[in-house]
Short mmCIF file of C-alpha atoms in Angstrom, two decimals:
data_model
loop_
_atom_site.label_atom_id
_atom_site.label_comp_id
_atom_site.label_asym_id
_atom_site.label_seq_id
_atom_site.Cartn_x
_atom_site.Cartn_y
_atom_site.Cartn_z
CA UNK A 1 78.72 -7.78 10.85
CA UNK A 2 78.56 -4.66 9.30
CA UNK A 3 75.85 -2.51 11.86
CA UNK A 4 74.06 0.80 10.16
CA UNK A 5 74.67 3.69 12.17
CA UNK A 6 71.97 3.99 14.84
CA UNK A 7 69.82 7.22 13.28
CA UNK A 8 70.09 4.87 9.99
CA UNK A 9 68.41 2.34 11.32
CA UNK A 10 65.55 3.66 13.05
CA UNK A 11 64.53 5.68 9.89
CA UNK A 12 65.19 2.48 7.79
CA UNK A 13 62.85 0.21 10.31
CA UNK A 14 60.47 2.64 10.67
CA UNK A 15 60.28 3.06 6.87
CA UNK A 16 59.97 -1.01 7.35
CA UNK A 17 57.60 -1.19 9.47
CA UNK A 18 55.35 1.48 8.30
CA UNK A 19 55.50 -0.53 4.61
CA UNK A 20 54.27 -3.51 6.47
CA UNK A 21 51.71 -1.38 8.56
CA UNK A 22 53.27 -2.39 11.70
CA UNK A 23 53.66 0.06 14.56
CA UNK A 24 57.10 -0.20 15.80
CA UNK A 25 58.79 0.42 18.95
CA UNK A 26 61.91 2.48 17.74
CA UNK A 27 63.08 3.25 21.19
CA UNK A 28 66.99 4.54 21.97
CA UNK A 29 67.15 1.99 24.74
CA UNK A 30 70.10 -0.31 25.02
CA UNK A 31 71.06 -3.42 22.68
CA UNK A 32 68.18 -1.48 20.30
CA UNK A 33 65.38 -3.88 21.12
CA UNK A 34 61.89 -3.04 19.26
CA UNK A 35 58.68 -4.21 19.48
CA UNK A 36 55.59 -4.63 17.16
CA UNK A 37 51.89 -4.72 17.12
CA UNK A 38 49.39 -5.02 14.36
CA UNK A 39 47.56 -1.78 13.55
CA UNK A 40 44.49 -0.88 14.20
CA UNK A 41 42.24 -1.37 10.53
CA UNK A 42 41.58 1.80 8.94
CA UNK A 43 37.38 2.90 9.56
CA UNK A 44 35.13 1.76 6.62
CA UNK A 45 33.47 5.16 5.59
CA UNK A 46 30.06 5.45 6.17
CA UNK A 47 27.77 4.77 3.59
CA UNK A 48 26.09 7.93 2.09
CA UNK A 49 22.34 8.43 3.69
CA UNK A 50 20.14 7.17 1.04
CA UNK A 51 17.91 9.49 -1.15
CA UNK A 52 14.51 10.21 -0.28
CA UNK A 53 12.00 13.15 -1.66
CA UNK A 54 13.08 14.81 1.96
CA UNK A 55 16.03 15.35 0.54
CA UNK A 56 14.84 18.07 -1.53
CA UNK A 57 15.07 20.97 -0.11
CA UNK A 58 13.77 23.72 -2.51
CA UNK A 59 10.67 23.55 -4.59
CA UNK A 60 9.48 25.97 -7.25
CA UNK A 61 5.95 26.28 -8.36
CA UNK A 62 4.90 27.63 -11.79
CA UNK A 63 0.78 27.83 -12.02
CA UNK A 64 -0.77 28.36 -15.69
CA UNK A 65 -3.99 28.53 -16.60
CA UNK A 66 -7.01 27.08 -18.41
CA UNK A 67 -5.19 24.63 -20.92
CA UNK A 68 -6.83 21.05 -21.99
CA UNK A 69 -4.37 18.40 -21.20
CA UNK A 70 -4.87 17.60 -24.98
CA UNK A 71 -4.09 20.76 -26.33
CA UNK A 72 -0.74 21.60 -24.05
CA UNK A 73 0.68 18.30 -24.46
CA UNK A 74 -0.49 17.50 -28.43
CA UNK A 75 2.30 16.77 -31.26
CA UNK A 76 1.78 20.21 -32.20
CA UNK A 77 1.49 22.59 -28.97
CA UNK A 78 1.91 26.28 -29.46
CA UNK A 79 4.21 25.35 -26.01
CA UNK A 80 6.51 22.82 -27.79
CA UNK A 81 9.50 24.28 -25.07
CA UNK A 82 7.20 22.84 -22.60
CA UNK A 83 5.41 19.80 -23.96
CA UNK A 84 8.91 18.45 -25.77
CA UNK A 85 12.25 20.22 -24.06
CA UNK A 86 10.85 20.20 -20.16
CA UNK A 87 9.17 16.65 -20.97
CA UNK A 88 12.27 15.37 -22.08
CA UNK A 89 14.12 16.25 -19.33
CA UNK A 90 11.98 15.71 -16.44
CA UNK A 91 8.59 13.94 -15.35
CA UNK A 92 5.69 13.77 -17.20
CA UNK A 93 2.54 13.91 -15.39
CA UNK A 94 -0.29 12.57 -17.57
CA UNK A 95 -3.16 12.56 -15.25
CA UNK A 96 -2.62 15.59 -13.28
CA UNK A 97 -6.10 17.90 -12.77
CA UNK A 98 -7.64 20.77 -11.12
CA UNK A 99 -9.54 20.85 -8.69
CA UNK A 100 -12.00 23.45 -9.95
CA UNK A 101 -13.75 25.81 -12.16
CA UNK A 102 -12.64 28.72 -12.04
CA UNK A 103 -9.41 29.89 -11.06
CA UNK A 104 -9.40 31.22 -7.36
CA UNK A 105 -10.38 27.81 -5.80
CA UNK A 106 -7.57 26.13 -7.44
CA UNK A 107 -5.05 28.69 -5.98
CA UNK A 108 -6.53 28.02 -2.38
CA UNK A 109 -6.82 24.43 -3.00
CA UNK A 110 -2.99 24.01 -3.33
CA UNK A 111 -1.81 26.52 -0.62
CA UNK A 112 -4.35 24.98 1.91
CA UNK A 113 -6.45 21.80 1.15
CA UNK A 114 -9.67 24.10 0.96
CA UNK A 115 -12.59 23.30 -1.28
CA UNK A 116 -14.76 26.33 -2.87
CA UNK A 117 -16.81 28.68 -1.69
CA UNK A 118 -19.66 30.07 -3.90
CA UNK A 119 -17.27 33.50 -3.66
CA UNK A 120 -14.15 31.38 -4.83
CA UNK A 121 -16.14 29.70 -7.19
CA UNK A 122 -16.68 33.32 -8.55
CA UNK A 123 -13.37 34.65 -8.46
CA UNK A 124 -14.19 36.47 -5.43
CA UNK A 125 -15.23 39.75 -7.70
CA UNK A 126 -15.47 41.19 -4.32
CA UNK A 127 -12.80 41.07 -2.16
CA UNK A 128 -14.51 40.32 1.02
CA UNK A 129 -13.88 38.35 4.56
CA UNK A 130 -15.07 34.78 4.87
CA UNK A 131 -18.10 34.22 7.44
CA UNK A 132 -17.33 31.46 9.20
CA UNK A 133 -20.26 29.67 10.53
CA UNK A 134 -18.62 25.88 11.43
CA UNK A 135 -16.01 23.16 10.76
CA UNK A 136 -16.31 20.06 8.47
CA UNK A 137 -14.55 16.92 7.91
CA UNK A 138 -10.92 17.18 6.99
CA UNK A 139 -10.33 20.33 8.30
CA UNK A 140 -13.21 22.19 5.68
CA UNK A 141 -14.65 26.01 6.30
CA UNK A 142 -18.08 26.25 6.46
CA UNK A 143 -19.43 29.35 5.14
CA UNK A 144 -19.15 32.41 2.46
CA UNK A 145 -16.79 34.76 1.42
CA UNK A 146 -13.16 34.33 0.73
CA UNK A 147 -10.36 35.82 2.44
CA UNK A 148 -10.01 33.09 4.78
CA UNK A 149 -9.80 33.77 8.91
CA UNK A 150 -6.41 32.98 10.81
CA UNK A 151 -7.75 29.88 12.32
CA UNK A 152 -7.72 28.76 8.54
CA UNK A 153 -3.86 27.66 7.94
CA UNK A 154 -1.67 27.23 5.40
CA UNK A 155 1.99 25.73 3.58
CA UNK A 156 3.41 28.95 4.47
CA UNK A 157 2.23 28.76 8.23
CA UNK A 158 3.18 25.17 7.98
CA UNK A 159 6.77 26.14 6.86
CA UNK A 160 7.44 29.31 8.94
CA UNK A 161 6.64 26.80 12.16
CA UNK A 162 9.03 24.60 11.33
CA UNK A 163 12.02 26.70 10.74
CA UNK A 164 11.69 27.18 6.51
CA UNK A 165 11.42 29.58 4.07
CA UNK A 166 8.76 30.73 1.63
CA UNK A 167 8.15 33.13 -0.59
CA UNK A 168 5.76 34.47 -3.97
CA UNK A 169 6.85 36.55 -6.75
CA UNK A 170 4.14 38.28 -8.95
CA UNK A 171 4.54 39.43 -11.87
CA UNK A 172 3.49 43.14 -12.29
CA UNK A 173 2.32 43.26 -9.32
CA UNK A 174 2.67 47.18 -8.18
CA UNK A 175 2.90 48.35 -11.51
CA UNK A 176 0.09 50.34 -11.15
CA UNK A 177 0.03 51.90 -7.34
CA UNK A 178 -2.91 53.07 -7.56
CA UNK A 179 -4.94 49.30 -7.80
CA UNK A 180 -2.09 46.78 -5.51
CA UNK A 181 0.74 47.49 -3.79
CA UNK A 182 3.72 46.07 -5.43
CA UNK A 183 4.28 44.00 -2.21
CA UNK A 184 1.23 42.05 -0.81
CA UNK A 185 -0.52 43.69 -2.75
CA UNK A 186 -4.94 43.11 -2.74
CA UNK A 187 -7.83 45.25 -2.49
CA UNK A 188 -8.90 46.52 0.05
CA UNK A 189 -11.02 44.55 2.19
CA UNK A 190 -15.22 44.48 1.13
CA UNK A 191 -14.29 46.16 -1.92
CA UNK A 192 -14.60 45.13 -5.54
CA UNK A 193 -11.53 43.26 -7.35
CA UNK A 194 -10.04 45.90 -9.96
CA UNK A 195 -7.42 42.99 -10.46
CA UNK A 196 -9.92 40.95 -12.36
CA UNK A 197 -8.64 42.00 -15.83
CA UNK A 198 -5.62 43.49 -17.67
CA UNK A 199 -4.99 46.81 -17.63
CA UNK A 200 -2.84 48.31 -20.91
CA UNK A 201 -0.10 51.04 -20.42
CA UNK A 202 -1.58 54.81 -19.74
CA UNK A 203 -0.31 57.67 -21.75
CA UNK A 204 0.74 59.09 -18.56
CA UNK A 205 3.93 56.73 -18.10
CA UNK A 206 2.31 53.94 -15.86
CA UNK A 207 3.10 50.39 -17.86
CA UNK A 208 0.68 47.84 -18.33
CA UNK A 209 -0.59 46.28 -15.42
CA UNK A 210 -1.56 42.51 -15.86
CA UNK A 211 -1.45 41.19 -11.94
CA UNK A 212 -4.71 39.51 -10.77
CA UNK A 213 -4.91 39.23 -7.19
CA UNK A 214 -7.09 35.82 -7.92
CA UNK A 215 -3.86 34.51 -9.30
CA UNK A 216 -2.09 34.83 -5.67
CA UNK A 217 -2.77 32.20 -3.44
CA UNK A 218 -1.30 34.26 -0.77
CA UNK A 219 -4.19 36.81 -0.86
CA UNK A 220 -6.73 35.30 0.95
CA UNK A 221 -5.63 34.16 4.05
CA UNK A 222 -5.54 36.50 7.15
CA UNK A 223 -2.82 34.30 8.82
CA UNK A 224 -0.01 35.53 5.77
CA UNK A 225 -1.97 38.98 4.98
CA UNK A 226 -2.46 40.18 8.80
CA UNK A 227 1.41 39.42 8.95
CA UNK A 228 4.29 41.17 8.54
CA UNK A 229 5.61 38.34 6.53
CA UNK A 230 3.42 39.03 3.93
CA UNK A 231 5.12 42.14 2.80
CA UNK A 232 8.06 40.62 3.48
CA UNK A 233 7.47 37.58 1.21
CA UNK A 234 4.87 38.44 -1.23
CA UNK A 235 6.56 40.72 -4.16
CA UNK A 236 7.32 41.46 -7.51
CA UNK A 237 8.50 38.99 -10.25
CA UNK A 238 11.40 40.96 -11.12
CA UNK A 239 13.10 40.37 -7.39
CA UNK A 240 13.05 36.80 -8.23
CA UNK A 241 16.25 36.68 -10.45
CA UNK A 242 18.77 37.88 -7.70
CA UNK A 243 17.17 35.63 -5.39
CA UNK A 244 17.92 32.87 -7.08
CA UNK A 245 21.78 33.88 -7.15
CA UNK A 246 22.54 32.27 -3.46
CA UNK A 247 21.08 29.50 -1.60
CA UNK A 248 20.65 31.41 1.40
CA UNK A 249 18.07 33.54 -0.44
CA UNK A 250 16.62 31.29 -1.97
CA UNK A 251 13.12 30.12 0.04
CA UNK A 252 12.34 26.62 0.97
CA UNK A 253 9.19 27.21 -1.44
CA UNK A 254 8.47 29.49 -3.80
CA UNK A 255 5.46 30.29 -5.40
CA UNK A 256 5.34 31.92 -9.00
CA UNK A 257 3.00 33.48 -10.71
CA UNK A 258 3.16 35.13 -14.62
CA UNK A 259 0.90 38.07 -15.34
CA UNK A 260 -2.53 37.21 -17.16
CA UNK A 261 -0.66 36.95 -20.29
CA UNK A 262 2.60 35.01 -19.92
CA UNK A 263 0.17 32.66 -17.56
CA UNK A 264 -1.65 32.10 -20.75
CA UNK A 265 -4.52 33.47 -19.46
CA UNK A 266 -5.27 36.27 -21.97
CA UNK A 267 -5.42 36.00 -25.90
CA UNK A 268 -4.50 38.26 -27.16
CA UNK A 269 -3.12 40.46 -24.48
CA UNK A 270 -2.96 44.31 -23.61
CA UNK A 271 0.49 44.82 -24.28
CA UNK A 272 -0.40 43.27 -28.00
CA UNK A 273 1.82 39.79 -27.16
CA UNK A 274 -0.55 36.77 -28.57
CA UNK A 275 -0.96 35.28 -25.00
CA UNK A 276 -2.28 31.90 -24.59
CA UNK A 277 0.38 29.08 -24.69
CA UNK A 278 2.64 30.99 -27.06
CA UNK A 279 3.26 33.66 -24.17
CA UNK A 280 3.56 31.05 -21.57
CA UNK A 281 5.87 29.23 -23.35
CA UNK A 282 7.65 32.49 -23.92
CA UNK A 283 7.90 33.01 -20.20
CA UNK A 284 9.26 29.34 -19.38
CA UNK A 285 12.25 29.65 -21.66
CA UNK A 286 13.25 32.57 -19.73
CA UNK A 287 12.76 31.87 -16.32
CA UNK A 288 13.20 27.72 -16.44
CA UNK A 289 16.64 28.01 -17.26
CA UNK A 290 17.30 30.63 -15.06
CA UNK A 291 15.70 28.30 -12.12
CA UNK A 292 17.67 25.61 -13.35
CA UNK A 293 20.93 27.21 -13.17
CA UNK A 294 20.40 28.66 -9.56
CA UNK A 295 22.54 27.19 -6.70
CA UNK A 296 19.61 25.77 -4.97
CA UNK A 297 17.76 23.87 -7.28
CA UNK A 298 21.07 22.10 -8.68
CA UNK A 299 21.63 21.70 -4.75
CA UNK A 300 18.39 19.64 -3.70
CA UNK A 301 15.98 21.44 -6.21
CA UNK A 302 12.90 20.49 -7.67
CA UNK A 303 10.37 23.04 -10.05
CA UNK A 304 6.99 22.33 -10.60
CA UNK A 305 5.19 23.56 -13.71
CA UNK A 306 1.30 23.19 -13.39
CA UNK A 307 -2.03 24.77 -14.75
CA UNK A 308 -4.65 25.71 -12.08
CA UNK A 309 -7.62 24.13 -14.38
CA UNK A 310 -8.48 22.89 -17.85
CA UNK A 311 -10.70 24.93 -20.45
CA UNK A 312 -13.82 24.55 -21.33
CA UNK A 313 -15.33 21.55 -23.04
CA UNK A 314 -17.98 23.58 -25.41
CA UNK A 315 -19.07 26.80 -26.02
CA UNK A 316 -21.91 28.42 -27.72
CA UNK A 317 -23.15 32.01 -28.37
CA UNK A 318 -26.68 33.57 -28.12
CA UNK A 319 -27.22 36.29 -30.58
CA UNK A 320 -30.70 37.07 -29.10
CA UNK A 321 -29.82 39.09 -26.43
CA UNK A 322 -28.31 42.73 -25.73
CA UNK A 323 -24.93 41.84 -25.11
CA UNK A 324 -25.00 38.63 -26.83
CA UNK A 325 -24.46 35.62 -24.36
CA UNK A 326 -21.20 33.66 -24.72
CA UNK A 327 -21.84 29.94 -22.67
CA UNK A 328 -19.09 28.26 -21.93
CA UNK A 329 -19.40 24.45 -20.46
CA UNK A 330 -17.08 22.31 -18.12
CA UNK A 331 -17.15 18.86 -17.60
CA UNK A 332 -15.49 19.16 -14.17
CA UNK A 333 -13.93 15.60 -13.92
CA UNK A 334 -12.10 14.91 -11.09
CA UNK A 335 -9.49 12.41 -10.07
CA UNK A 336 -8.14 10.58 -6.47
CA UNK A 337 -11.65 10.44 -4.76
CA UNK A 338 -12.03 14.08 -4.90
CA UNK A 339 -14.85 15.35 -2.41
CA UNK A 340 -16.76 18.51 -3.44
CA UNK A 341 -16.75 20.06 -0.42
CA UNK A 342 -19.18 21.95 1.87
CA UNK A 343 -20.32 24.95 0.51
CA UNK A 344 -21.62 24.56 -3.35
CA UNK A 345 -23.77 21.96 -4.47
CA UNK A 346 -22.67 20.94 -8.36
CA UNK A 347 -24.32 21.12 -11.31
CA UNK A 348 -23.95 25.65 -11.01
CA UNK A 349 -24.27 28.29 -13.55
CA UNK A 350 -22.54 31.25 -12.99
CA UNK A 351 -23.35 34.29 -14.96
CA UNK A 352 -20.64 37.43 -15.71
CA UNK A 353 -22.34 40.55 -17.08
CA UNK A 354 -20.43 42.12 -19.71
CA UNK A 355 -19.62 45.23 -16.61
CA UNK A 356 -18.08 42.44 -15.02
CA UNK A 357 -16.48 39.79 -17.72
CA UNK A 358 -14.66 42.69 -19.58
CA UNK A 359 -16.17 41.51 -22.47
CA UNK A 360 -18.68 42.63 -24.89
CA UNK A 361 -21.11 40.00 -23.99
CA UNK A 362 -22.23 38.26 -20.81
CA UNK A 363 -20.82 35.14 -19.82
CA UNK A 364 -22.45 32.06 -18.11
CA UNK A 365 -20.25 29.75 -16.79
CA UNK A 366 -21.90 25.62 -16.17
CA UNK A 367 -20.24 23.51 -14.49
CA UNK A 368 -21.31 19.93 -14.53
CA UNK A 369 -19.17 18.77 -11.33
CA UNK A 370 -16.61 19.78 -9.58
CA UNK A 371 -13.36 19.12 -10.20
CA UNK A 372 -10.83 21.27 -12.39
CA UNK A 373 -10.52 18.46 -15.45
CA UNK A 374 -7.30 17.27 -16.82
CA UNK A 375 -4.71 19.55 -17.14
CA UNK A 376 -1.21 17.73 -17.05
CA UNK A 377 1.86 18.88 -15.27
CA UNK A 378 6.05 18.65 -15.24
CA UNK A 379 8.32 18.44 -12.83
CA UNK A 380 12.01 18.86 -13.11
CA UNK A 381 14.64 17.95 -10.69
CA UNK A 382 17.51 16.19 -10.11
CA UNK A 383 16.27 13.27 -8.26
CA UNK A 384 14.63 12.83 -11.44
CA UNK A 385 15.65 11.10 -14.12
CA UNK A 386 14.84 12.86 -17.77
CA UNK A 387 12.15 11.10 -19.81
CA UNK A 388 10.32 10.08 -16.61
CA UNK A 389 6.65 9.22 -17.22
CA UNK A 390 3.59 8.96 -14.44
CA UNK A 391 0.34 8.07 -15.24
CA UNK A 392 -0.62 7.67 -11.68
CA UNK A 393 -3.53 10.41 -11.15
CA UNK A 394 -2.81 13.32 -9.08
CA UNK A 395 -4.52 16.61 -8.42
CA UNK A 396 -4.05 20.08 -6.61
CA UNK A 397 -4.98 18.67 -3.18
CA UNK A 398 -2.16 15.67 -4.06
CA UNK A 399 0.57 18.18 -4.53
CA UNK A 400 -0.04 20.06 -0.97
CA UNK A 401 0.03 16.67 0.72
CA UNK A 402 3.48 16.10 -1.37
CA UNK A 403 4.89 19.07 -0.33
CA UNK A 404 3.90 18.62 3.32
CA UNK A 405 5.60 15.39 3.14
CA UNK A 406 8.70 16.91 1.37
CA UNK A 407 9.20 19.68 4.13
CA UNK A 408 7.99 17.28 7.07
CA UNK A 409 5.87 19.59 8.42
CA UNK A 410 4.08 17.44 10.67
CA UNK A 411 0.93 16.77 9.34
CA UNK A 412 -1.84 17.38 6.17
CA UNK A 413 -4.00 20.62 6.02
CA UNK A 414 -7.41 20.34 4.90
CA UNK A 415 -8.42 17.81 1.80
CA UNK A 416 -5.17 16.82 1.60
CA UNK A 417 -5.74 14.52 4.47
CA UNK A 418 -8.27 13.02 2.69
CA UNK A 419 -8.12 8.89 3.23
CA UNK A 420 -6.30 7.43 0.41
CA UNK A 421 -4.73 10.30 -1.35
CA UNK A 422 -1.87 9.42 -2.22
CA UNK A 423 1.25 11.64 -2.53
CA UNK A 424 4.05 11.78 -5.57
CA UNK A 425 6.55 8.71 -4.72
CA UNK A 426 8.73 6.67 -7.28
CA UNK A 427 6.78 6.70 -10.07
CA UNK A 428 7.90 10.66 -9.99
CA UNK A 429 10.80 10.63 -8.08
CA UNK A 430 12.85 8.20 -10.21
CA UNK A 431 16.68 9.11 -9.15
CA UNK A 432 16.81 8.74 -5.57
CA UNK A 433 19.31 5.98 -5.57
#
């Protein structure tokens, strides 16, 4: 019988056996006797961990103000990038409100579950500490003011003790030195709010200054100001775009906030932009995409575009007095149980002198109750799927307790513990699977 020479036939039967996955012996050893066993089966890969809204990793936050649900989301919205393009492609949030009237205590709500404070309910026109005088249900400060002691936490204190990130970019913040720094920048402590309006470009060089300090959550909380952090973490707009360039400096959350006219605030506006929804629309097609395209949010992302309260639901002027009198009326519905909190007692009028409101007239302010009314919101993100639409009712004090349960920080600060609030879940968070 015709025999293959011995280094032929081991590489031909171990080219056998390893066709037949068989593990053979191909020992040297006399008579060329071999052996066999059956392999071992090849491991079954591990399913993939499935998707849950912990697997985000990197929220943005975009806070407008003072549009009517109706008017921002209507068939023909001066912010048709918004209320069609971002719609399209994300989650529609039809019942989404404030929390308030006016602005401040909607900022505070959704860094720290805090209701108002006659001071917050004002704006805070005077920058000045909070006296605490006792502790309510849910984690509520009893007293006035509203820069907020350090016993008084918040997301970010939330985050930094759990390892993550945060950070809040201003825009214009700084651009005038001489009324914020252009890094945590306030007033000074006890002192009146220069920040309250717009301020145009000077002849002298210095550009238009359109920060408000009401507009930055961040502000008035001794636990972020006191810190270094704060310097650190709250800055200018324009350091946001190289951020966003690497996920390792990119924050866990981040907080943005337009000046008062790309936030739609102001109509028309210093700088001679229209304002209003036009401007914020403006300022979404520049910075969404830019969001969008960053590392991080195509990573585990998810952006959050919002509007701290709805407008007013009538307004009427008096003639008869010197300024005339400009009242301005809101409903104040609320949503999800919403308590009013401690310290103001609703129906309130608040009343602006013209020295104060900017204006040439004096402003009073009723609100019937107090929520913020229905404003709307979208979120974008790729554990959503485009086109998504929730008509589950949500407000400011909703999307804290979300993103506490998004960055498992161990527990709910404030109103956002309320019983029966209930965070964003499927109905939002449609491509998890």
């Amino acid at each position: 019988m015709f025999k293959l020479p011995r280094a032929g036939w081991l590489a031909a039967s171990c080219a056998a056996v390893a066709t037949a996955l068989l593990v053979a012996a191909c020992g040297t050893g006399d008579g060329g006797n071999t052996s066999t066993t059956a392999a071992a089966p090849a491991p079954t890969p591990a399913a993939p961990a499935p998707k849950t809204i912990q697997s985000i990793k990197h929220v943005f936050v975009i806070t407008l103000e003072n549009q009517n649900y109706a008017t921002t989301f209507a068939a023909n919205s001066k912010a048709p990038y918004l209320s069609q393009t971002l719609v399209s492609q994300g989650a529609h949030l039809q019942q989404y409100y404030g929390t308030t009237h006016v602005s401040l205590g909607n900022y505070v709500a959704m860094l720290s579950g805090q209701a108002v404070t006659p001071d917050t309910q004002m704006d805070c026109q005077v920058y000045k500490d909070f006296a605490l005088s006792g502790m309510a249900d849910h984690g509520q400060a009893i007293g006035t003011g509203c820069v907020y002691p350090t016993s008084i936490k918040t997301l970010p204190d939330q985050l930094k003790a759990v390892g993550l990130t945060w950070k809040g970019y201003m825009e214009d913040m700084g651009n005038d030195p001489t009324r914020e720094s252009a890094t945590c920048g306030h007033p000074t402590l006890n002192t009146q709010d220069k920040t309250q309006s717009a301020q145009a470009a000077t002849a002298g060089g210095t550009p238009a200054d359109m920060y408000a300090t009401r507009h930055n959550p961040f502000a008035y909380f001794h636990s972020i100001i006191d810190s270094p952090d704060c310097a650190t973490n709250v800055v200018n707009l324009n350091g946001l775009a190289t951020d966003l360039q690497s996920i390792n400096t990119t924050a866990n959350f981040t907080f943005i906030t337009p000046n008062l006219c790309n936030d739609g605030h102001d109509s028309p506006c210093v700088t001679g932009a229209p304002g209003g929804l036009v401007s914020a629309d403006a300022f979404l097609q520049k910075w969404v995409p830019l969001i969008m395209a960053s590392p991080a949010y195509q990573q585990d992302g998810l952006l959050i575009i919002n509007f701290d309260e709805s407008a007013y639901a009538s307004q009427t002027m008096d003639t008869t007095t010197t300024p005339p009198t400009l009242t301005m009326t809101f409903t104040g519905q609320t949503c999800c149980n919403q308590q009013p909190g401690p310290n103001v007692t609703f129906p309130i009028t608040q009343s602006f002198p013209a020295s104060v409101s900017h204006y040439p007239y004096n402003i009073n302010l009723v609100t019937q109750s107090h929520g913020g009314d229905r404003t709307g919101a979208v979120l974008l993100s790729p554990f959503i799927k485009p086109g998504t639409v929730s008509t589950t009712q949500y407000n400011h004090y909703a999307l804290l307790k979300t993103l506490e349960d998004i960055f498992q920080v161990g527990g709910y600060l404030g109103y956002a513990s309320q019983e029966g609030l209930q965070s964003m879940g499927s109905d939002v968070f449609t491509n998890l699977n």
